[in-house]
Amino acid sequence: MWPWEHLAFAYVLYSLTTNVVFRRSPSAGETIAIAVGSQFPDLLDKPLAWTIGITETGYSVGHSIFVAPFICLAAYAVAARLGNRTLASAFSVALVSHPIADILNRVLRGEVVDPRIVLWPIASPPVGSQSGFIDHFRRYFFRYVHHLLTDGLTPQVAFQSLLGLSVVAIWLFDGAPVAADLWRAWRDRSRQ
C-alpha cells in the first residue's frame, strides 16, 4: 500500500473507534500520532532493506507481530512522559493497522497472502530485488499508475476509492483535526 492509503486506513479505524466507543473525535495530537504510526513500519523496514541492506526485505522489524508490542510499549512510555496517553493509543492502532492493511491490499489484488511478512524474526518473505529506495519507488509507482489506467475498476481500486471518500468525510466530521488547529492558530496570531 501507498503511504496515503496506510494513513487513510489507520485514521478511519481510529476515528470510528473513538467516535463509537468514546463519543469523541480524535484530537490534532492523536491525528499526528496516527500519521506517524501508520508510516512507522515502512519508515523502519524499507530503508533497512532497500538503502542500508541490513535486512533482506522491506517486511521485517516494523511489520513484525512479535516486535509490535514492544514498539507500542515504547510509545506508551513516551506518551505517558508527555502526559497524554491517548497519543500512544492512536500511534498503536495506526502501527498495528499497517500490516493488516498490507495483507488486505494483497487479498484485494487477488494475490496469495504470505504470512511471513509479519513473522520476522522467525520468518521473512523471499528476497526480492536488491535495488535502492528510488528504484523501488519508481517501479512500484509506475506499476500502480499502469494498474489504475489499464485494469479498470478492480476490487482494490474500488476499496481505495471508498477509503478515500470515507477518510475525507470522517475527517471533516471530526472537525478537520490539525488543519483546523493550524487555521485557529494562524487566525489568532494575525489578530495580535
mmCIF file of C-alpha atoms in Angstrom:
data_model
loop_
_atom_site.group_PDB
_atom_site.id
_atom_site.type_symbol
_atom_site.label_atom_id
_atom_site.label_comp_id
_atom_site.label_asym_id
_atom_site.label_seq_id
_atom_site.Cartn_x
_atom_site.Cartn_y
_atom_site.Cartn_z
ATOM 1 C CA MET A 1 0.000 0.000 0.000
ATOM 2 C CA TRP A 2 0.986 3.579 -0.523
ATOM 3 C CA PRO A 3 1.685 5.876 2.459
ATOM 4 C CA TRP A 4 -1.542 7.855 1.984
ATOM 5 C CA GLU A 5 -3.542 4.624 1.912
ATOM 6 C CA HIS A 6 -1.988 3.482 5.197
ATOM 7 C CA LEU A 7 -2.766 6.881 6.718
ATOM 8 C CA ALA A 8 -6.358 6.811 5.473
ATOM 9 C CA PHE A 9 -6.930 3.241 6.696
ATOM 10 C CA ALA A 10 -5.463 3.995 10.143
ATOM 11 C CA TYR A 11 -7.360 7.280 10.510
ATOM 12 C CA VAL A 12 -10.702 5.676 9.603
ATOM 13 C CA LEU A 13 -10.117 2.835 12.100
ATOM 14 C CA TYR A 14 -9.063 5.144 14.924
ATOM 15 C CA SER A 15 -11.711 7.770 14.292
ATOM 16 C CA LEU A 16 -14.505 5.215 14.111
ATOM 17 C CA THR A 17 -13.246 3.661 17.345
ATOM 18 C CA THR A 18 -13.043 6.941 19.248
ATOM 19 C CA ASN A 19 -16.365 8.214 17.896
ATOM 20 C CA VAL A 20 -18.284 4.982 18.583
ATOM 21 C CA VAL A 21 -16.656 3.839 21.828
ATOM 22 C CA PHE A 22 -15.686 7.132 23.491
ATOM 23 C CA ARG A 23 -18.119 9.514 21.759
ATOM 24 C CA ARG A 24 -15.419 11.972 20.757
ATOM 25 C CA SER A 25 -13.323 12.816 17.717
ATOM 26 C CA PRO A 26 -9.545 12.434 17.507
ATOM 27 C CA SER A 27 -7.537 15.463 18.568
ATOM 28 C CA ALA A 28 -4.833 17.094 16.470
ATOM 29 C CA GLY A 29 -2.179 15.326 18.555
ATOM 30 C CA GLU A 30 -3.847 11.969 18.042
ATOM 31 C CA THR A 31 -4.109 12.654 14.309
ATOM 32 C CA ILE A 32 -0.382 13.359 14.142
ATOM 33 C CA ALA A 33 0.305 10.181 16.159
ATOM 34 C CA ILE A 34 -1.863 8.265 13.658
ATOM 35 C CA ALA A 35 0.132 9.728 10.772
ATOM 36 C CA VAL A 36 3.438 8.683 12.365
ATOM 37 C CA GLY A 37 2.214 5.255 13.491
ATOM 38 C CA SER A 38 0.685 4.422 10.123
ATOM 39 C CA GLN A 39 4.018 5.048 8.376
ATOM 40 C CA PHE A 40 6.359 3.688 11.055
ATOM 41 C CA PRO A 41 6.697 0.087 9.759
ATOM 42 C CA ASP A 42 7.705 1.247 6.273
ATOM 43 C CA LEU A 43 9.887 4.088 7.586
ATOM 44 C CA LEU A 44 11.799 1.476 9.552
ATOM 45 C CA ASP A 45 11.815 -1.534 7.222
ATOM 46 C CA LYS A 46 12.182 -0.055 3.729
ATOM 47 C CA PRO A 47 15.410 1.883 4.433
ATOM 48 C CA LEU A 48 16.833 -1.066 6.406
ATOM 49 C CA ALA A 49 16.381 -3.294 3.355
ATOM 50 C CA TRP A 50 16.480 -1.039 0.314
ATOM 51 C CA THR A 51 19.047 1.561 1.347
ATOM 52 C CA ILE A 52 21.226 0.205 4.146
ATOM 53 C CA GLY A 53 20.897 -3.516 3.345
ATOM 54 C CA ILE A 54 20.691 -4.674 6.968
ATOM 55 C CA THR A 55 17.546 -6.746 6.438
ATOM 56 C CA GLU A 56 16.655 -8.893 3.454
ATOM 57 C CA THR A 57 13.234 -7.434 2.619
ATOM 58 C CA GLY A 58 11.045 -4.407 3.300
ATOM 59 C CA TYR A 59 8.999 -6.568 5.682
ATOM 60 C CA SER A 60 10.938 -7.189 8.862
ATOM 61 C CA VAL A 61 11.209 -5.427 12.221
ATOM 62 C CA GLY A 62 8.499 -2.799 11.723
ATOM 63 C CA HIS A 63 5.910 -5.216 10.315
ATOM 64 C CA SER A 64 6.557 -7.975 12.874
ATOM 65 C CA ILE A 65 3.744 -9.096 15.181
ATOM 66 C CA PHE A 66 6.482 -10.055 17.640
ATOM 67 C CA VAL A 67 8.083 -6.593 17.717
ATOM 68 C CA ALA A 68 4.853 -4.522 17.616
ATOM 69 C CA PRO A 69 4.045 -4.953 21.346
ATOM 70 C CA PHE A 70 7.465 -3.564 22.290
ATOM 71 C CA ILE A 71 7.067 -0.591 19.948
ATOM 72 C CA CYS A 72 3.614 0.063 21.430
ATOM 73 C CA LEU A 73 5.045 -0.105 24.971
ATOM 74 C CA ALA A 74 7.758 2.367 23.995
ATOM 75 C CA ALA A 75 5.084 4.664 22.529
ATOM 76 C CA TYR A 76 3.124 4.370 25.762
ATOM 77 C CA ALA A 77 6.196 5.313 27.821
ATOM 78 C CA VAL A 78 6.821 8.381 25.643
ATOM 79 C CA ALA A 79 3.146 9.411 25.714
ATOM 80 C CA ALA A 80 2.967 8.951 29.495
ATOM 81 C CA ARG A 81 6.009 11.169 29.858
ATOM 82 C CA LEU A 82 4.271 13.785 27.701
ATOM 83 C CA GLY A 83 1.183 13.427 29.901
ATOM 84 C CA ASN A 84 -1.125 12.273 27.110
ATOM 85 C CA ARG A 85 -1.591 8.508 26.952
ATOM 86 C CA THR A 86 -4.178 8.781 24.171
ATOM 87 C CA LEU A 87 -1.281 9.585 21.834
ATOM 88 C CA ALA A 88 0.066 6.072 22.471
ATOM 89 C CA SER A 89 -3.341 4.605 21.682
ATOM 90 C CA ALA A 90 -3.521 6.496 18.389
ATOM 91 C CA PHE A 91 0.049 5.534 17.453
ATOM 92 C CA SER A 92 -0.505 1.879 18.416
ATOM 93 C CA VAL A 93 -3.764 1.479 16.490
ATOM 94 C CA ALA A 94 -2.097 3.009 13.432
ATOM 95 C CA LEU A 95 1.018 0.851 13.827
ATOM 96 C CA VAL A 96 -0.989 -2.367 14.071
ATOM 97 C CA SER A 97 -3.273 -1.324 11.205
ATOM 98 C CA HIS A 98 -0.276 -1.104 8.848
ATOM 99 C CA PRO A 99 0.439 -4.845 8.372
ATOM 100 C CA ILE A 100 -3.307 -5.559 8.409
ATOM 101 C CA ALA A 101 -3.727 -3.095 5.537
ATOM 102 C CA ASP A 102 -0.799 -4.677 3.666
ATOM 103 C CA ILE A 103 -2.457 -8.093 3.935
ATOM 104 C CA LEU A 104 -5.879 -6.713 2.975
ATOM 105 C CA ASN A 105 -4.334 -4.996 -0.041
ATOM 106 C CA ARG A 106 -2.890 -8.312 -1.248
ATOM 107 C CA VAL A 107 -6.264 -10.008 -0.817
ATOM 108 C CA LEU A 108 -7.972 -7.241 -2.821
ATOM 109 C CA ARG A 109 -5.394 -7.638 -5.604
ATOM 110 C CA GLY A 110 -6.136 -11.362 -5.717
ATOM 111 C CA GLU A 111 -2.637 -12.284 -4.591
ATOM 112 C CA VAL A 112 -1.649 -15.068 -2.246
ATOM 113 C CA VAL A 113 -1.121 -13.733 1.261
ATOM 114 C CA ASP A 114 2.301 -14.628 2.599
ATOM 115 C CA PRO A 115 2.107 -14.633 6.416
ATOM 116 C CA ARG A 116 5.883 -14.312 6.575
ATOM 117 C CA ILE A 117 5.532 -10.527 6.078
ATOM 118 C CA VAL A 118 4.535 -10.266 9.758
ATOM 119 C CA LEU A 119 6.618 -13.107 11.255
ATOM 120 C CA TRP A 120 10.100 -11.579 11.499
ATOM 121 C CA PRO A 121 12.483 -12.803 13.065
ATOM 122 C CA ILE A 122 11.007 -16.310 12.834
ATOM 123 C CA ALA A 123 10.456 -15.997 9.076
ATOM 124 C CA SER A 124 10.927 -13.425 6.342
ATOM 125 C CA PRO A 125 9.404 -13.274 2.876
ATOM 126 C CA PRO A 126 11.646 -14.232 -0.033
ATOM 127 C CA VAL A 127 14.163 -11.632 -1.060
ATOM 128 C CA GLY A 128 13.032 -9.536 -3.975
ATOM 129 C CA SER A 129 15.042 -7.055 -5.951
ATOM 130 C CA GLN A 130 18.098 -5.642 -4.249
ATOM 131 C CA SER A 131 17.831 -2.217 -5.886
ATOM 132 C CA GLY A 132 17.791 1.038 -3.913
ATOM 133 C CA PHE A 133 14.944 3.056 -2.463
ATOM 134 C CA ILE A 134 14.434 5.292 -5.523
ATOM 135 C CA ASP A 135 14.409 2.291 -7.878
ATOM 136 C CA HIS A 136 11.836 0.514 -5.713
ATOM 137 C CA PHE A 137 9.658 3.611 -5.514
ATOM 138 C CA ARG A 138 9.825 4.191 -9.250
ATOM 139 C CA ARG A 139 8.973 0.546 -10.051
ATOM 140 C CA TYR A 140 6.040 0.422 -7.622
ATOM 141 C CA PHE A 141 4.728 3.840 -8.633
ATOM 142 C CA PHE A 142 4.731 3.110 -12.373
ATOM 143 C CA ARG A 143 3.147 -0.308 -11.750
ATOM 144 C CA TYR A 144 0.464 1.408 -9.648
ATOM 145 C CA VAL A 145 -0.262 4.063 -12.293
ATOM 146 C CA HIS A 146 -0.333 1.424 -15.036
ATOM 147 C CA HIS A 147 -2.749 -0.647 -12.955
ATOM 148 C CA LEU A 148 -5.048 2.348 -12.418
ATOM 149 C CA LEU A 149 -5.040 3.295 -16.099
ATOM 150 C CA THR A 150 -5.429 -0.151 -17.656
ATOM 151 C CA ASP A 151 -7.268 -2.509 -15.294
ATOM 152 C CA GLY A 152 -10.442 -0.511 -14.751
ATOM 153 C CA LEU A 153 -12.484 -0.841 -11.588
ATOM 154 C CA THR A 154 -10.922 -3.717 -9.657
ATOM 155 C CA PRO A 155 -11.791 -4.583 -6.027
ATOM 156 C CA GLN A 156 -8.553 -2.846 -4.999
ATOM 157 C CA VAL A 157 -9.425 0.390 -6.859
ATOM 158 C CA ALA A 158 -12.992 0.286 -5.508
ATOM 159 C CA PHE A 159 -11.664 -0.156 -1.955
ATOM 160 C CA GLN A 160 -9.143 2.659 -2.405
ATOM 161 C CA SER A 161 -11.839 4.986 -3.751
ATOM 162 C CA LEU A 162 -14.231 4.141 -0.932
ATOM 163 C CA LEU A 163 -11.442 4.544 1.616
ATOM 164 C CA GLY A 164 -10.502 7.953 0.174
ATOM 165 C CA LEU A 165 -14.074 9.223 0.286
ATOM 166 C CA SER A 166 -14.570 7.797 3.782
ATOM 167 C CA VAL A 167 -11.475 9.381 5.251
ATOM 168 C CA VAL A 168 -12.346 12.830 3.876
ATOM 169 C CA ALA A 169 -15.916 12.591 5.177
ATOM 170 C CA ILE A 170 -14.850 11.296 8.597
ATOM 171 C CA TRP A 171 -12.039 13.835 8.899
ATOM 172 C CA LEU A 172 -14.462 16.678 8.141
ATOM 173 C CA PHE A 173 -16.982 15.190 10.601
ATOM 174 C CA ASP A 174 -14.194 15.129 13.211
ATOM 175 C CA GLY A 175 -13.641 18.860 12.692
ATOM 176 C CA ALA A 176 -10.605 18.576 10.403
ATOM 177 C CA PRO A 177 -8.044 17.966 13.175
ATOM 178 C CA VAL A 178 -4.628 19.510 12.586
ATOM 179 C CA ALA A 179 -5.877 21.741 9.722
ATOM 180 C CA ALA A 180 -8.482 23.384 11.962
ATOM 181 C CA ASP A 181 -5.931 23.822 14.752
ATOM 182 C CA LEU A 182 -3.423 25.392 12.368
ATOM 183 C CA TRP A 183 -6.135 27.691 10.992
ATOM 184 C CA ARG A 184 -7.150 28.808 14.510
ATOM 185 C CA ALA A 185 -3.507 29.405 15.486
ATOM 186 C CA TRP A 186 -2.882 31.437 12.345
ATOM 187 C CA ARG A 187 -6.108 33.425 12.827
ATOM 188 C CA ASP A 188 -5.321 34.126 16.494
ATOM 189 C CA ARG A 189 -1.789 35.147 15.653
ATOM 190 C CA SER A 190 -2.894 37.522 12.879
ATOM 191 C CA ARG A 191 -5.298 39.239 15.305
ATOM 192 C CA GLN A 192 -2.462 40.164 17.679
#
